Structures are given as structure tokens and as C-alpha cells.
CSV table of C-alpha atoms in Angstrom, one decimal:
chain,number,residue,atom,x,y,z
A,1,MET,CA,90.2,73.9,-8.9
A,2,ARG,CA,87.3,72.0,-10.3
A,3,ALA,CA,83.9,73.6,-10.4
A,4,GLY,CA,82.5,70.5,-8.7
A,5,ARG,CA,84.4,71.3,-5.5
A,6,GLN,CA,82.5,74.4,-4.8
A,7,ARG,CA,79.9,74.2,-2.1
A,8,SER,CA,76.5,73.4,-3.5
A,9,ARG,CA,73.8,76.0,-3.5
A,10,GLU,CA,71.4,75.5,-0.5
A,11,VAL,CA,67.7,75.6,-1.5
A,12,THR,CA,65.1,76.7,1.0
A,13,CYS,CA,62.1,74.4,1.3
A,14,SER,CA,58.6,74.5,2.4
A,15,CYS,CA,58.0,71.0,3.8
A,16,PRO,CA,55.6,70.0,6.5
A,17,SER,CA,56.8,70.9,10.0
A,18,SER,CA,57.6,67.3,10.7
A,19,LEU,CA,60.4,67.2,8.2
A,20,PRO,CA,63.9,68.7,8.5
A,21,ALA,CA,63.8,72.3,7.4
A,22,THR,CA,66.6,72.0,4.8
A,23,ALA,CA,66.2,68.3,3.9
A,24,CYS,CA,63.8,68.7,1.0
A,25,ILE,CA,61.7,70.8,-1.3
A,26,SER,CA,58.0,70.6,-1.4
A,27,PRO,CA,55.8,71.0,-4.5
A,28,ALA,CA,55.0,74.4,-5.7
A,29,SER,CA,51.8,76.0,-4.6
A,30,ASP,CA,49.9,78.7,-6.4
A,31,SER,CA,48.6,80.1,-3.1
A,32,PRO,CA,50.3,83.2,-1.7
A,33,PRO,CA,52.4,83.1,1.4
A,34,PRO,CA,50.6,83.7,4.7
A,35,GLU,CA,50.1,87.3,5.8
A,36,ASN,CA,53.0,89.0,7.5
A,37,GLN,CA,55.4,86.3,6.1
A,38,ALA,CA,57.7,87.5,3.4
A,39,MET,CA,58.8,85.0,0.7
A,40,PRO,CA,62.6,84.2,1.0
A,41,LYS,CA,64.6,86.5,-1.3
A,42,LYS,CA,66.2,83.6,-3.2
A,43,LEU,CA,62.8,82.3,-4.1
A,44,GLN,CA,61.2,85.6,-5.1
A,45,GLY,CA,60.3,85.5,-8.8
A,46,GLU,CA,61.1,81.8,-8.9
A,47,LYS,CA,58.7,78.9,-9.0
A,48,THR,CA,59.7,75.7,-7.3
A,49,SER,CA,58.9,73.1,-10.0
A,50,TRP,CA,58.0,69.4,-9.8
A,51,GLY,CA,58.9,68.9,-13.4
A,52,ASP,CA,56.2,66.7,-14.9
A,53,HIS,CA,55.1,65.1,-11.5
A,54,GLU,CA,51.8,63.5,-11.4
A,55,PRO,CA,49.3,66.0,-9.9
A,56,LEU,CA,48.4,64.0,-6.8
A,57,SER,CA,51.9,63.0,-6.0
A,58,LYS,CA,53.1,65.1,-3.1
A,59,ILE,CA,56.6,63.8,-2.4
A,60,PRO,CA,59.0,66.4,-1.0
A,61,PHE,CA,62.4,66.4,-2.6
A,62,LYS,CA,65.7,68.2,-2.7
A,63,ILE,CA,68.0,68.6,-5.8
A,64,MET,CA,71.7,68.5,-5.2
A,65,LYS,CA,74.0,70.0,-7.8
A,66,GLY,CA,77.8,69.8,-7.8
A,67,HIS,CA,78.8,67.3,-10.4
A,68,GLN,CA,79.8,68.5,-13.9
A,69,HIS,CA,78.8,65.3,-15.8
A,70,ILE,CA,76.6,62.2,-15.5
A,71,VAL,CA,76.1,61.0,-11.9
A,72,SER,CA,76.5,57.3,-12.2
A,73,SER,CA,76.2,55.9,-8.7
A,74,CYS,CA,74.8,56.9,-5.3
A,75,HIS,CA,74.6,55.5,-1.8
A,76,PHE,CA,73.4,56.4,1.7
A,77,CYS,CA,76.0,56.2,4.5
A,78,VAL,CA,76.9,57.2,8.1
A,79,ASP,CA,73.4,56.4,9.4
A,80,ASP,CA,71.7,58.1,6.5
A,81,THR,CA,73.2,61.4,7.4
A,82,LYS,CA,75.7,61.4,4.4
A,83,LEU,CA,75.4,60.6,0.7
A,84,LEU,CA,78.0,59.2,-1.6
A,85,SER,CA,78.1,59.7,-5.3
A,86,GLY,CA,80.4,58.9,-8.3
A,87,SER,CA,80.3,60.7,-11.6
A,88,TYR,CA,81.6,60.8,-15.2
A,89,ASP,CA,83.3,64.1,-14.2
A,90,CYS,CA,86.0,61.8,-12.6
A,91,THR,CA,85.0,62.7,-9.0
A,92,VAL,CA,83.7,60.9,-6.0
A,93,LYS,CA,81.8,63.1,-3.5
A,94,LEU,CA,80.5,62.9,0.0
A,95,TRP,CA,77.4,65.1,0.7
A,96,ASP,CA,75.6,66.3,3.8
A,97,ALA,CA,72.1,64.8,3.5
A,98,VAL,CA,70.6,67.7,5.5
A,99,ASP,CA,71.8,70.8,3.7
A,100,GLY,CA,72.9,69.2,0.5
A,101,SER,CA,76.5,70.6,0.7
A,102,VAL,CA,79.5,68.7,-0.6
A,103,VAL,CA,81.5,67.6,2.5
A,104,ARG,CA,84.5,66.1,0.6
A,105,ASN,CA,85.9,65.3,-2.8
A,106,PHE,CA,88.0,62.2,-2.5
A,107,GLU,CA,91.5,62.6,-3.7
A,108,PRO,CA,93.6,61.8,-5.7
A,109,GLU,CA,90.7,61.8,-8.1
A,110,PRO,CA,90.3,58.9,-10.6
A,111,GLY,CA,91.8,59.6,-14.0
A,112,ALA,CA,88.7,58.7,-15.9
A,113,PRO,CA,84.9,58.7,-15.5
A,114,VAL,CA,83.6,56.9,-12.4
A,115,LEU,CA,81.2,54.1,-13.2
A,116,GLU,CA,80.3,52.9,-9.7
A,117,CYS,CA,81.1,53.5,-6.0
A,118,SER,CA,80.4,51.5,-2.9
A,119,VAL,CA,80.6,51.9,0.9
A,120,THR,CA,81.2,49.4,3.7
A,121,ALA,CA,78.3,48.7,6.0
A,122,ASP,CA,80.1,50.5,8.8
A,123,SER,CA,80.7,53.6,6.6
A,124,ARG,CA,84.4,53.5,7.2
A,125,ARG,CA,85.7,52.8,3.7
A,126,ILE,CA,84.6,53.6,0.2
A,127,ILE,CA,85.6,52.3,-3.3
A,128,ALA,CA,85.2,53.5,-6.8
A,129,ALA,CA,85.6,51.9,-10.2
A,130,SER,CA,86.6,54.1,-13.1
A,131,TYR,CA,87.3,53.9,-16.8
A,132,ASP,CA,91.0,54.0,-16.2
A,133,LYS,CA,90.8,50.3,-15.3
A,134,THR,CA,91.3,50.9,-11.6
A,135,VAL,CA,89.4,50.5,-8.3
A,136,ARG,CA,90.4,52.9,-5.6
A,137,ALA,CA,89.7,52.8,-1.9
A,138,TRP,CA,89.5,55.7,0.6
A,139,ASP,CA,89.0,56.2,4.3
A,140,LEU,CA,85.6,57.9,4.4
A,141,GLU,CA,86.3,60.0,7.6
A,142,THR,CA,89.7,61.2,6.6
A,143,GLY,CA,89.6,61.1,2.8
A,144,LYS,CA,92.9,59.3,2.7
A,145,LEU,CA,93.6,57.0,-0.2
A,146,LEU,CA,94.1,53.5,1.1
A,147,TRP,CA,94.9,51.6,-2.0
A,148,LYS,CA,94.6,51.5,-5.8
A,149,LEU,CA,94.0,48.3,-7.7
A,150,SER,CA,94.7,48.1,-11.5
A,151,HIS,CA,93.0,45.7,-13.8
A,152,GLU,CA,93.9,44.7,-17.3
A,153,THR,CA,90.5,45.6,-18.6
A,154,PHE,CA,87.7,48.1,-17.9
A,155,VAL,CA,85.9,47.7,-14.5
A,156,VAL,CA,82.2,48.4,-14.9
A,157,SER,CA,81.0,47.5,-11.4
A,158,CYS,CA,82.4,47.3,-7.9
A,159,LYS,CA,80.9,46.3,-4.5
A,160,PHE,CA,82.1,45.7,-1.0
A,161,SER,CA,80.9,42.6,0.7
A,162,PRO,CA,78.5,43.2,3.6
A,163,ASP,CA,81.2,42.1,6.1
A,164,GLY,CA,83.7,44.5,4.5
A,165,LYS,CA,86.3,41.7,3.8
A,166,TYR,CA,86.0,41.5,0.0
A,167,VAL,CA,85.6,43.6,-3.0
A,168,VAL,CA,84.1,42.3,-6.2
A,169,SER,CA,84.7,43.9,-9.6
A,170,GLY,CA,82.8,43.3,-12.7
A,171,LEU,CA,85.0,43.2,-15.8
A,172,ASP,CA,84.1,44.2,-19.3
A,173,VAL,CA,86.4,42.6,-21.9
A,174,ASP,CA,87.1,39.6,-19.6
A,175,ARG,CA,83.4,39.0,-19.3
A,176,GLY,CA,84.0,38.0,-15.7
A,177,ILE,CA,84.4,39.0,-12.1
A,178,CYS,CA,87.3,39.4,-9.8
A,179,VAL,CA,87.0,39.1,-6.0
A,180,THR,CA,89.9,40.6,-4.0
A,181,ASP,CA,90.8,41.0,-0.3
A,182,ALA,CA,89.6,44.4,0.8
A,183,GLU,CA,92.7,44.9,3.1
A,184,ASP,CA,95.7,43.9,1.0
A,185,THR,CA,94.0,43.6,-2.5
A,186,THR,CA,95.2,40.0,-3.0
A,187,THR,CA,93.1,38.1,-5.5
A,188,VAL,CA,90.6,35.6,-4.0
A,189,SER,CA,88.9,34.6,-7.3
A,190,HIS,CA,89.3,35.8,-10.9
A,191,ILE,CA,86.8,34.1,-13.2
A,192,LYS,CA,87.3,35.0,-16.9
A,193,ASP,CA,84.7,34.3,-19.5
A,194,HIS,CA,82.1,33.9,-16.7
A,195,HIS,CA,79.5,35.2,-19.1
A,196,ARG,CA,79.3,35.2,-22.9
A,197,MET,CA,79.2,39.0,-23.1
A,198,SER,CA,80.3,41.9,-20.9
A,199,VAL,CA,79.3,41.9,-17.2
A,200,THR,CA,77.0,44.9,-16.4
A,201,SER,CA,76.7,44.5,-12.6
A,202,CYS,CA,77.6,42.3,-9.7
A,203,CYS,CA,76.9,42.1,-5.9
A,204,PHE,CA,77.4,40.0,-2.8
A,205,ASP,CA,74.7,38.2,-0.9
A,206,PRO,CA,74.1,39.2,2.7
A,207,ASP,CA,76.4,36.4,4.0
A,208,SER,CA,79.3,37.7,1.9
A,209,GLN,CA,79.8,34.2,0.5
A,210,ARG,CA,78.1,34.4,-2.9
A,211,VAL,CA,78.5,36.8,-5.8
A,212,ALA,CA,75.7,37.4,-8.3
A,213,SER,CA,76.5,38.8,-11.7
A,214,VAL,CA,74.5,39.9,-14.7
A,215,SER,CA,75.4,40.5,-18.2
A,216,LEU,CA,74.6,41.9,-21.7
A,217,ASP,CA,74.1,38.2,-22.6
A,218,ARG,CA,70.8,38.2,-20.5
A,219,SER,CA,72.1,35.7,-18.0
A,220,ILE,CA,72.4,35.5,-14.2
A,221,LYS,CA,75.2,33.7,-12.5
A,222,ILE,CA,76.0,33.1,-8.8
A,223,TRP,CA,79.5,32.3,-7.8
A,224,ASP,CA,80.4,30.7,-4.4
A,225,ILE,CA,83.6,32.0,-2.9
A,226,THR,CA,84.2,29.0,-0.6
A,227,SER,CA,83.8,26.3,-3.2
A,228,GLN,CA,85.2,28.4,-6.0
A,229,ALA,CA,82.4,27.3,-8.2
A,230,THR,CA,79.3,28.6,-10.1
A,231,LEU,CA,76.3,27.6,-8.1
A,232,LEU,CA,73.5,28.8,-10.3
A,233,THR,CA,73.1,29.9,-13.9
A,234,ILE,CA,69.9,31.3,-15.4
A,235,THR,CA,70.2,31.8,-19.1
A,236,LYS,CA,67.8,34.1,-21.0
A,237,ALA,CA,66.5,35.5,-17.8
A,238,HIS,CA,65.3,38.6,-19.7
A,239,THR,CA,64.5,39.3,-23.3
A,240,ASN,CA,67.2,42.0,-23.4
A,241,ALA,CA,70.4,42.9,-21.6
A,242,ILE,CA,70.3,42.8,-17.8
A,243,SER,CA,71.5,46.1,-16.3
A,244,ASN,CA,71.6,45.6,-12.5
A,245,CYS,CA,71.0,43.1,-9.6
A,246,CYS,CA,70.4,43.2,-5.9
A,247,PHE,CA,69.7,40.6,-3.1
A,248,THR,CA,67.0,40.9,-0.5
A,249,PHE,CA,68.4,41.0,3.0
A,250,SER,CA,67.6,37.4,3.6
A,251,GLY,CA,69.7,36.4,0.5
A,252,HIS,CA,66.9,34.1,-0.7
A,253,PHE,CA,65.7,36.4,-3.5
A,254,LEU,CA,67.5,38.3,-6.2
A,255,CYS,CA,66.1,41.2,-8.2
A,256,THR,CA,67.3,41.9,-11.8
A,257,SER,CA,66.5,45.0,-13.9
A,258,SER,CA,66.7,45.0,-17.7
A,259,TRP,CA,66.6,46.9,-20.9
A,260,ASP,CA,63.5,45.0,-21.7
A,261,LYS,CA,61.6,47.5,-19.4
A,262,THR,CA,61.0,44.9,-16.6
A,263,LEU,CA,62.3,43.8,-13.3
A,264,LYS,CA,62.2,40.2,-12.1
A,265,ILE,CA,62.6,38.6,-8.7
A,266,TRP,CA,64.1,35.2,-8.5
A,267,ASN,CA,64.1,32.6,-5.7
A,268,VAL,CA,67.8,31.7,-5.8
A,269,HIS,CA,67.7,30.0,-2.5
A,270,THR,CA,65.9,26.8,-3.7
A,271,GLY,CA,66.3,27.0,-7.5
A,272,GLU,CA,62.5,27.3,-7.9
A,273,PHE,CA,63.2,29.4,-11.0
A,274,ARG,CA,64.2,26.2,-12.9
A,275,ASN,CA,60.6,25.1,-13.0
A,276,GLN,CA,58.6,28.3,-12.7
A,277,GLY,CA,60.9,31.1,-13.9
A,278,ALA,CA,60.9,34.4,-12.0
A,279,CYS,CA,58.5,34.3,-9.0
A,280,VAL,CA,57.6,38.0,-9.6
A,281,THR,CA,57.8,40.0,-12.8
A,282,LEU,CA,57.3,43.7,-12.5
A,283,MET,CA,56.0,45.3,-15.6
A,284,GLN,CA,54.3,48.5,-16.7
A,285,GLY,CA,56.4,50.7,-14.4
A,286,HIS,CA,58.9,52.1,-16.9
A,287,GLU,CA,58.5,53.2,-20.5
A,288,GLY,CA,62.1,52.5,-21.3
A,289,SER,CA,65.1,50.5,-20.1
A,290,VAL,CA,65.4,49.9,-16.4
A,291,SER,CA,68.9,50.9,-15.2
A,292,SER,CA,68.9,50.1,-11.5
A,293,CYS,CA,67.1,48.4,-8.6
A,294,HIS,CA,67.3,48.5,-4.8
A,295,PHE,CA,65.3,46.7,-2.0
A,296,ALA,CA,64.2,48.5,1.2
A,297,ARG,CA,66.0,46.9,4.1
A,298,ASP,CA,62.9,44.9,5.2
A,299,THR,CA,62.0,44.1,1.6
A,300,SER,CA,58.6,45.9,2.1
A,301,PHE,CA,59.2,47.7,-1.2
A,302,LEU,CA,61.6,47.9,-4.2
A,303,VAL,CA,62.9,51.0,-6.0
A,304,SER,CA,64.0,51.2,-9.6
A,305,GLY,CA,65.4,53.9,-11.9
A,306,GLY,CA,64.9,54.1,-15.6
A,307,PHE,CA,65.9,55.7,-18.8
A,308,ASP,CA,62.4,57.2,-18.9
A,309,ARG,CA,63.7,59.7,-16.3
A,310,THR,CA,61.6,58.3,-13.5
A,311,VAL,CA,62.0,56.5,-10.2
A,312,ALA,CA,59.5,53.7,-9.5
A,313,ILE,CA,58.4,52.5,-6.1
A,314,TRP,CA,57.0,48.9,-6.2
A,315,ASP,CA,54.8,46.9,-3.9
A,316,VAL,CA,56.8,43.7,-4.2
A,317,GLY,CA,54.2,41.3,-2.8
A,318,GLU,CA,51.4,42.4,-5.1
A,319,GLY,CA,53.7,43.2,-8.1
A,320,TYR,CA,52.4,46.7,-8.9
A,321,ARG,CA,54.0,50.1,-9.0
A,322,LYS,CA,52.9,52.2,-6.1
A,323,LEU,CA,54.3,55.5,-7.3
A,324,SER,CA,56.4,57.1,-10.0
A,325,LEU,CA,58.7,59.9,-9.0
A,326,LYS,CA,59.2,62.4,-11.9
A,327,GLY,CA,61.5,65.4,-12.1
A,328,HIS,CA,64.9,64.3,-13.5
A,329,ASN,CA,65.7,65.8,-16.9
A,330,ASP,CA,67.5,62.8,-18.2
A,331,TRP,CA,68.1,59.1,-17.5
A,332,VAL,CA,68.1,57.9,-13.9
A,333,MET,CA,71.4,56.0,-13.5
A,334,ASP,CA,71.2,54.6,-10.0
A,335,VAL,CA,68.9,54.5,-6.9
A,336,ALA,CA,69.3,53.9,-3.2
A,337,VAL,CA,67.0,53.5,-0.2
A,338,SER,CA,67.9,54.8,3.3
A,339,ASN,CA,68.0,52.2,6.1
A,340,ASN,CA,65.1,53.9,7.9
A,341,LYS,CA,63.0,53.7,4.6
A,342,LYS,CA,62.2,57.4,4.8
A,343,TRP,CA,64.3,58.5,1.9
A,344,ILE,CA,65.1,57.6,-1.7
A,345,LEU,CA,68.2,58.8,-3.5
A,346,SER,CA,68.5,58.9,-7.3
A,347,ALA,CA,71.5,59.8,-9.5
A,348,SER,CA,70.9,61.0,-13.1
A,349,LYS,CA,72.5,61.8,-16.4
A,350,ASP,CA,71.2,65.3,-15.8
A,351,LYS,CA,74.2,65.8,-13.5
A,352,THR,CA,72.1,66.0,-10.3
A,353,LEU,CA,71.1,63.9,-7.3
A,354,ARG,CA,67.6,64.0,-5.9
A,355,LEU,CA,66.7,63.1,-2.4
A,356,TRP,CA,63.0,62.2,-2.0
A,357,ASN,CA,61.2,62.0,1.3
A,358,ILE,CA,58.8,59.1,1.1
A,359,GLU,CA,57.9,58.9,4.8
A,360,GLU,CA,54.3,59.8,4.2
A,361,MET,CA,54.1,58.0,0.8
A,362,ASP,CA,51.1,55.8,1.8
A,363,GLN,CA,49.1,58.9,2.9
A,364,ILE,CA,49.2,60.8,-0.4
A,365,PRO,CA,46.0,60.8,-2.5
A,366,LEU,CA,47.6,59.1,-5.5
A,367,VAL,CA,48.7,56.0,-3.6
A,368,ILE,CA,45.4,55.8,-1.6
A,369,GLU,CA,43.3,56.1,-4.8
A,370,TYR,CA,45.4,53.5,-6.6
A,371,LYS,CA,45.1,51.0,-3.7
A,372,LYS,CA,41.3,51.6,-3.6
A,373,ALA,CA,41.1,50.9,-7.4
A,374,LEU,CA,43.0,47.6,-6.9
A,375,GLY,CA,40.9,46.7,-3.9
A,376,LEU,CA,44.0,46.3,-1.7
A,377,LYS,CA,44.1,46.1,2.1
A,378,VAL,CA,47.2,46.4,4.2
A,379,LYS,CA,48.0,43.7,6.8
A,380,GLN,CA,51.0,42.9,9.1
A,381,CYS,CA,52.9,39.7,8.5
A,382,GLU,CA,52.8,37.5,11.6
A,383,GLU,CA,56.1,36.0,10.8
A,384,CYS,CA,58.4,39.0,10.0
A,385,ASP,CA,56.2,41.9,11.0
A,386,ARG,CA,56.6,43.6,7.6
A,387,PRO,CA,53.4,45.2,6.1
A,388,PHE,CA,51.9,43.6,3.0
A,389,SER,CA,48.9,44.1,0.8
A,390,ILE,CA,46.1,41.7,-0.1
A,391,TYR,CA,43.1,42.1,-2.4
A,392,GLY,CA,40.0,43.0,-0.4
A,393,ASN,CA,37.8,40.9,-2.7
A,394,ASP,CA,39.9,37.7,-2.2
A,395,ILE,CA,38.1,34.7,-0.9
A,396,PHE,CA,38.8,34.4,2.9
A,397,PRO,CA,41.3,37.3,3.0
A,398,GLU,CA,41.4,36.9,6.8
A,399,THR,CA,43.2,33.6,6.3
A,400,VAL,CA,46.2,35.3,4.7
A,401,THR,CA,48.4,36.2,7.6
A,402,LYS,CA,51.9,36.1,6.1
A,403,CYS,CA,53.6,38.2,3.4
A,404,VAL,CA,54.5,36.7,0.1
A,405,PHE,CA,58.2,36.1,1.0
A,406,CYS,CA,57.3,34.2,4.2
A,407,ARG,CA,54.7,32.2,2.4
A,408,MET,CA,57.3,31.3,-0.3
A,409,ASP,CA,59.8,30.3,2.4
A,410,ALA,CA,57.2,28.1,4.0
A,411,LYS,CA,56.4,26.6,0.6
A,412,ASP,CA,60.1,25.8,0.0
A,413,LEU,CA,60.3,24.0,3.3
A,414,SER,CA,57.3,21.8,2.5
A,415,ALA,CA,57.9,21.3,-1.2
A,416,GLU,CA,59.9,18.1,-0.8
A,417,ALA,CA,57.6,16.7,1.9
A,418,SER,CA,54.3,17.1,0.0
A,419,PRO,CA,53.1,17.1,-3.6
A,420,SER,CA,51.8,20.3,-5.3
A,421,SER,CA,48.5,21.5,-3.9
A,422,GLU,CA,45.9,24.0,-4.7
A,423,GLY,CA,47.4,26.4,-2.2
A,424,GLU,CA,50.8,26.2,-3.9
A,425,ASP,CA,49.2,26.8,-7.3
A,426,SER,CA,47.4,29.8,-5.9
A,427,LEU,CA,50.8,31.1,-4.5
A,428,ALA,CA,52.4,30.6,-7.9
A,429,ARG,CA,49.7,32.7,-9.6
A,430,GLU,CA,50.2,35.4,-6.9
A,431,CYS,CA,53.9,35.5,-7.3
A,432,SER,CA,54.1,35.6,-11.1
A,433,GLN,CA,52.6,38.1,-13.5
A,434,GLY,CA,52.6,36.4,-16.8
A,435,GLU,CA,54.6,33.4,-17.9
A,436,ASP,CA,58.3,33.5,-17.9
A,437,GLY,CA,60.2,31.8,-20.7
């Protein structure tokens, strides 16, 4: 039996009373335990460490151990009560998010390292792509293998469509993508030489009709399933290889992460990028290549993982990093955000998963001080109700009533009806940090 099938060690935590007792670990404190309260035996003589966490960053977290090699992929599922992970140890695991135990190892196990896994929106089925050139699907509840799809080349990425009808696979040697029916595995689209170099990641839009793919060739492409055609191509989107991509839940915007240490957000709904490049460029958040990206469900923030061993949380509208989560001992390979926005999950080359509780993120001293330093104020968008930040020293800040995404949508609707105005120029400056080539 693999060592990875053993039940994970449960770690006692000392979180605030408002948090689940076993859901996270709080930072170490030098103060002794209260009188008449003995320290748990398993923590006696141990110091719960935050790694090299920033001193004012008080984010509770839990470490989950069980994989024997690089953890390459991670997801929330079953209403955020379970976690899914894939690893180079050739296993796909389902975890209990509360106590950190392994609920199931999906069998038969892939015959090679797992590069990516995905789960349907209803948490009924999962898939995993591995180096043995296969994509496998299992029933999440029973663990039964549903089907196994073999490709002629390595599969580096795989995703379910939001409606659960399709599976898209990113292909290495073919430099393309393959869309298959999620029930009978028949081929819907197989586009070879879609890119000039290997595909690194691919994903569906929220309507399950378009597939975005990114590549080592630094390009972004969007394929339409209905018309069987490439709708958009952005060449030289970054100055180095693009590692990952994800849509916002409106489908109007696409985020890309890159080895050039940046993330970019593109307006793929109107093609605005053709004239202005990326509408937002997120820089100075990672000291190395950015491996992964994931939007919160309401697009109020973005999370990214990097080879600098950190997880970055970004304020998308203002284009700055709110917080950097440190603690992993090696590259962060993947990140995920829970639907309720209270948790972040990260997978790492250090063989672990980390579950971070960010529910009180905006109340911690580091974030408050940084917002003050930037002169930011938080307002509620009158259009979509999501919170957004504005600069307190802006001229007439009371006139800004919508978040950046709603303002950009409004701009798109009026662009053809009216010429460029000072307000549009101001929005362009707001949405872009630096000039994109």
C-alpha cells in the first residue's frame, strides 16, 4: 500500500473562536497558555511556525500532508467541504476540508505523474490528466472509474466545462487542444498546431462555448466550439512563456499568468486589447515566475501562486497586491478560491497543500496599513454590489459609484456610439499599469 493512502496527521490549531476548531492553524505566539489550561501533548516542545510570514500577516492556515511528490493541482468541491488534489506521485486524492484527512484515493491510479485535475460544478465527477498520455474520469462519490481516454501525445492540462458536457485537454507535442464529450468521450474538436509551441494551460468560458488556451509561445487563443473557429489571437501577450489562464465569471475578462513575473487581465469580450493591450497588468507581486491564477467568484479579488513560494492576493480594480502568503518550502504549483471566498487552497512542490483562512483578511494590520499608505477607500458597486477600492485623494471620489469591471462594460457599450472622451482616457489609465507592447 502506498504511503500516501495513510490518514493524514491531524494538527490542533489555536484559531479565533469564530473559526472551525480543526480547520486551520494560527500563527505561533510567544505568550504562554492561559492558567489552568495545559498545552496539547502533540504540540508540547513544538513551535507552530509561519515560515517567513510577514510579521503583521495574521492569516490562519492548515498544512495537509499525504502526497509523496509534487502536488500539481488543487480544487474546492462539494460546497467547499472537500478538496481535490493531483500529484506527481501518480495519485488523485479527495480530502476533508475540516480535519485535513484523506477521504479517498481514486483508483485505478494513473500510471504516471498527474499534471492537472478538474471537477464538475456539481461535484459529481472528476478528471485527471497524467504523463501516461491519458485523461481519466471518476465518480466523486463512489470513486468508480467512469472512463479512460488515451491521446497520442502528452496531456498537460484538462478542464471540465462549467455545464459538465465537455472536457478540454491541452496537448504538448500537438501544440493544440482537444475537446471531447464528457459522457461518451467522442471528439468534438481536435485542433493541432493551434499554437507555435507547447500548450501550457486551457479553460472554458462560463458559457461552456469558448476555450482559451495559452502557450510557451507567449500567445493567447480563444476557440469557439459552435463555429469550430479561432475567435481571438493575442500574440506576444507576455514577454515570456504563459503558464496559466482563467476567465472571470462573466466571461468578459481573461487573466493570464506568466514566467515574466506578471499577470495580465484582458478584455476578450470586445477585443479592446487590440488597441490598448491588457486592461490591467499586475506586477511587483512575485519575485519569480507566476505559475497559476484564480479569480474569486465575484471577481472581487484574484489569487496567484509563484515559483517564489508565495501566494499573492490581488485587488484587481486597483491593480495592487493586498497580501502575500508565505510558508511553502518550494514552488507553488496551483491555487484555488472557495465559493464563499473565505478560503484559499494552494498546492506546492514541497508535497503539501495549504488551506488559508482569509475571512478576516481586510481586518489584519498589514492590509489596513497598506490601504492607508495607498490612500484607498472601500465602496460598494451600485451595479453588481461587489466591493471595490478608490483613492481617497482622487478628485470627486464620490462620483465613482461602480467597480472597474462595470465601468469597463459601460465603456464598451458606449464606445461605438461616442468618440473617446476624457472619462475614457481616465479609465484607461486606471485599468493599465504601464504600457503593454
